[in-house]
Phi, psi and omega in degrees: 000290181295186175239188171257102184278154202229137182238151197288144159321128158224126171310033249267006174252351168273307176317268173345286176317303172297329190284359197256316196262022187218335170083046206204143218281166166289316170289322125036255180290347178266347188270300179309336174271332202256032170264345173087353203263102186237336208224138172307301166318284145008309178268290215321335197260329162291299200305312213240024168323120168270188168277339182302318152315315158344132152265150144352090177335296203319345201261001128325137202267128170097312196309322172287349197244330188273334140296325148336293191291333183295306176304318163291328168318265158347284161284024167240004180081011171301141150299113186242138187242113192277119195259108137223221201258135185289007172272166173312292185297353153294347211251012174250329168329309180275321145321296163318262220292357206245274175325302185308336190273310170318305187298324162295009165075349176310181218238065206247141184220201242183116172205129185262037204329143147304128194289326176262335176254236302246320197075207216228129176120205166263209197201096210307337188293341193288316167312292203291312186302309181283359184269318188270339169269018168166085176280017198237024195267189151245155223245124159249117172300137165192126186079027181179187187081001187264356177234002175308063194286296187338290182299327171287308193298333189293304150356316221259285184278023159252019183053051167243125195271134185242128159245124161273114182251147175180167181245337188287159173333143164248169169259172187316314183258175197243176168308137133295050183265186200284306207205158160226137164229130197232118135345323173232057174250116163266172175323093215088323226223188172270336188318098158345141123326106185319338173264101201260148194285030192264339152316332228239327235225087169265170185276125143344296185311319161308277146008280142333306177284342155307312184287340196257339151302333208230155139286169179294144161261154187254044177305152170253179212225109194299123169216187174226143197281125159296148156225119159278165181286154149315315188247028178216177133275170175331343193198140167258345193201158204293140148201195209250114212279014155000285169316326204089099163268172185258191192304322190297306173313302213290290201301315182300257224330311225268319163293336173283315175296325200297308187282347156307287192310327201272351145290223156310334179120331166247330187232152176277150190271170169330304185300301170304307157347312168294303194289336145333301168304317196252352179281310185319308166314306218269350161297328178277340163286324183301359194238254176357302178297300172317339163067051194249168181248151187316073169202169184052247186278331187309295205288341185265320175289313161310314183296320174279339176286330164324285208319306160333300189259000164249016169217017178203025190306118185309172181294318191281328167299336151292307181315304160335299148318309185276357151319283199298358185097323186288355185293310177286024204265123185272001173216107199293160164219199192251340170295310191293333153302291233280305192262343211233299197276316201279336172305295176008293205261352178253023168288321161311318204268334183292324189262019173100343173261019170334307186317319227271322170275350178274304171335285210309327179273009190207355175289161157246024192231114169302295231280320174320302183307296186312291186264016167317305206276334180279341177274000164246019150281308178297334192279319201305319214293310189265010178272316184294316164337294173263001147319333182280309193270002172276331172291310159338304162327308221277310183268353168253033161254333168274342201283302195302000189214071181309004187275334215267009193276350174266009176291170183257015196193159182229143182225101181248202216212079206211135191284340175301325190297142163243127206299343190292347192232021175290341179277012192239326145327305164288355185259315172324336201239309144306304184288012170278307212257346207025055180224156159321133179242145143216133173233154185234122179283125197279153143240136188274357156312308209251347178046023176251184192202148211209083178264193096248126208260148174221147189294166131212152174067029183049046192275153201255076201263347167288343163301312177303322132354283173299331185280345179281021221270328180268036157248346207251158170268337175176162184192154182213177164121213179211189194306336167289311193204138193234167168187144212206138129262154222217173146246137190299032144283337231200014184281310176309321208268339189281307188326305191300319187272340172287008197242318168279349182264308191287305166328305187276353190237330185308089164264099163319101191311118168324127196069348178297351181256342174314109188262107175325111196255145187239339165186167151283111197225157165245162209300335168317289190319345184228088206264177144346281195295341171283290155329311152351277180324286236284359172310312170311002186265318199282165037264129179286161206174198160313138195038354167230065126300160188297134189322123166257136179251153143211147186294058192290197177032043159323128154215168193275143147245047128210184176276129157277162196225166190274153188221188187028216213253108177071040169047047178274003171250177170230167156193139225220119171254152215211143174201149177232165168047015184059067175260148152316155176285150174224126190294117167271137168194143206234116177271154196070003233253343240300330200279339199277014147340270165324280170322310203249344157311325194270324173326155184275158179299015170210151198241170153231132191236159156235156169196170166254185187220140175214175182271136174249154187239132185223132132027060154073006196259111136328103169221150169311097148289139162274139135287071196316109156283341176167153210223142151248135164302136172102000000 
């Protein structure tokens, strides 16, 4: 049941230092030191990030030749077509940059590939279809296009001028398009980064299955409405793009350089300028969903993009919000992206309809928006369905075959499955069996099969992949997240050697199940205003999560019970040293019902803590991440 907590080194005379010279609660200073933020400058440059922080599009590898040709576009009145990705971060990607193109009255549409026919990227048919409806137009890529060499070469000899802009794994050759733009690109060249960016990057589907656990949360989240100078661009000075941006992060630069040209040449007019600001949301759901991590520009583009969407929200995205419950929150967090906006809309595109969420992000007709946004509240609706029941499948296909729960990897198999939601499934069913999962939808017409695989313990699963290769029709992805075609003949035999590839190479990371305790605390101590402080950390995410604590000499103040749809949460209440009880709940959690009934009269928890806000009433949540006995 438990995991192993790993505690931050703590210091009680550096706690003391900090707290003096930063003006910050002790508990505070302890999360900040153990967080690595030790010197005042340093945490003052996390906490109080600005837009300003931005580096300089230009400083994007492609972004000046790829604003150039667009601009040119533009004013010579050529149709440009933004081709992007059926994920949250394509379709906010493809929304940024389609707006941004708009406002300028240029002459722009929008292609979307089908998830199931076309598959993820471009496509020669897609190429071809747009070269014979318009051959002088230009194709701009955003979240994909960085391994088409095919599809770009066909381009190349159909005269259709291609920009590829993406964040994903490159292949040994880059694309023949007109220009690329990459993150992991350096400047002027082709040369790679020794770091290449597939560390940096979990899959939307891991995401999901996260957001689908959970409810919206109503944590508050400190933020300040941006303002740029008059007299400047977004930014005066250089930083550092470490972090990764996702596709949405690629398309603002690219749209922020558009809006250079389309001012003075340095600064954006008064006008673009506004749309910048507000372009920052949708950059900041596209960064949130993609599950890249909260640091450096990415946590500066969330933060001010919060900021963004509760006071500029496009027409479909208000609409959204208030689908989702979230219009009256007067300060958004990154949860509410993660649990609220982004399942919403990626729902759309796993079940085939994305245009239909690009539509919604891009309308100007209310009656339109509203029901764009209730008819993809219904999709979700029926996307978390079958998801429930393909994970079910799942697990009474290992039950019927008790040998594969000692296999070391799992490769299941089912003709019911749908192939859009089967990767949201395969990462439930690794962290479930805690092993590498693939699972594959048959289809029996087609005597084929359409898979996706997910990582565990920091197993390399696009390697496994490769070695695995003369069993597959094609596979793509990385060490993490995966996708396969298969022939349904031939399923047994990819197990077996995937399964013989994962023995011998599955080395299980030290730590990888460690869950990071940031202090010891009593629960009196975790108060509003303390919770408040510790907000100013966020927006919390990937690699910048929320302070986790923990709590010895626990006792339940009541029994805990079960919550949501087939009781799959728990929620509790808890108290120590005769402090008020405080609601604790743990999604997805459904089992620790039982377990923690039977548990002895005293606990030790870890949790995070947030604000929940009812009808104007404030009160402290825990979020249990994991409970010991004694």
């Amino acid at each position: 049941m438990a995991r192993n907590w790993r505690f931050s080194p703590y210091d009680e005379a550096e706690v003391r230092r900090l707290c003096r010279e930063m003006t910050v609660s002790p508990l505070m200073a302890q999360v900040l030191l153990a967080r690595g933020l030790c010197a005042k400058a340093e945490a003052d440059r996390f906490l109080n990030a600005t837009l300003r922080d931005l580096a300089d599009p230009e400083a994007l590898s492609g972004v000046s030749e790829a604003a150039d040709r667009i601009v040119a576009a533009m004013r010579a009145g050529r149709r440009i077509t933004i081709y992007g990705d059926y994920d949250v971060d394509g379709m906010t990607a493809t929304s940024l940059l389609w707006h941004c193109l708009k406002l300028e009255n240029a002459n722009v549409d929008y292609y979307i590939p089908q998830r199931l026919e076309e598959g993820y990227g471009l496509n020669c048919d897609a190429i071809r279809r747009l070269h014979e409806e318009d051959p002088h137009r230009l194709v701009v890529t955003v979240d994909c296009g960085i391994t088409s060499v095919k599809e770009a070469a066909l381009a190349r000899e159909l005269g259709l001028e291609l920009i590829v802009t993406d964040h994903h794994n490159m292949g040994p050759t880059l694309p023949d398009a007109a220009c690329v733009v990459h993150p992991a690109l350096r400047d002027g060249s082709d040369e790679l980064r020794v770091r290449m960016s597939d560390e940096l990057r979990v899959t939307s589907d891991e995401k999901d299955t996260q957001a689908d656990a959970a409810s919206s949360s109503n944590s508050s989240l400190v933020t300040r409405h941006s303002s740029l100078s008059q007299n400047s661009s977004l930014v005066t000075r250089h930083s550092s793009l470490s972090a990764g941006p996702c596709g949405a992060g690629v398309a603002f630069k690219l749209a922020w350089a558009i809006c250079k040209r389309l001012g003075d040449g340095k600064n954006a007019s008064p006008r673009m300028r506004e749309f910048l600001k507000s372009a920052v949301g949708l950059a900041a759901i596209g960064t949130v969903a993609d599950v890249v991590p909260l640091r450096d520009e990415n946590r500066v583009i969330v933060r001010w993009g919060l900021a963004a969407l509760a006071t500029n929200a496009s027409l479909g995205l208000r609409a959204l919000l208030r689908i989702a419950k979230l219009d009256g929150k007067p300060l958004l967090d990154a949860e509410d992206i993660a649990f609220g906006i982004a399942p919403r809309l990626n729902a759309a595109g796993r079940l085939g309809q994305a245009r239909l969420a690009v539509e919604l992000l891009t309308t100007e007709k209310t009656d339109r928006a509203l029901a764009l946004a209730q008819y993809l509240e219904e999709l979700n609706r029926n996307r978390q369905s079958v998801e429930r029941k393909i994970f079910k499948q799942a697990k009474e296909l290992v039950a019927a075959n008790a040998h594969w729960e000692e296999h070391p990897a799992l490769v299941l198999a089912h003709p019911e499955w749908h192939a859009g939601v089967i990767g949201i499934v395969a990462n439930r069913v690794a962290e479930h069996f805690k092993k590498p999962a693939v699972l594959i939808a048959l289809d029996a017409d087609k005597g084929q099969g359409q898979g996706s695989g997910r990582s565990f313990g920091g197993f390399d699963l696009h390697a496994a992949l490769c070695a695995c290769a003369e069993h597959l029709a094609s596979y793509g992805g990385h060490h993490a997240a995966a996708g396969l075609r298969i022939d349904g003949g031939g399923i047994d035999r990819f197990r077996e050697a995937f399964c013989a590839h994962t023995t011998e190479h599955h080395r299980p990371k030290a730590g990888a199940e460690d869950l990071r305790i940031d202090a010891e605390v009593r629960l009196a101590d975790v108060t509003a205003s303390a919770v408040k402080e510790l907000d100013r950390l966020g927006p919390f995410g990937h690699e910048n999560p929320r302070p986790v604590f923990v709590a010895t000499g626990v006792e339940l103040a009541e029994p805990p019970r079960g919550m949501g749809d087939g009781d799959r949460h728990l929620q509790v209440r808890v108290k120590q040293h005769g402090c008020a009880p405080l609601r604790a709940i743990a999604f997805g959690r459904g089992e620790w019902v039982k377990e923690l009934s039977e548990a002895g009269p005293k606990l030790a928890i870890s949790f995070a803590a947030n604000i929940n806000t009812f009808r104007g009433y404030e009160r402290v949540e825990l979020q249990l991440k994991d409970w010991q006995p004694g």
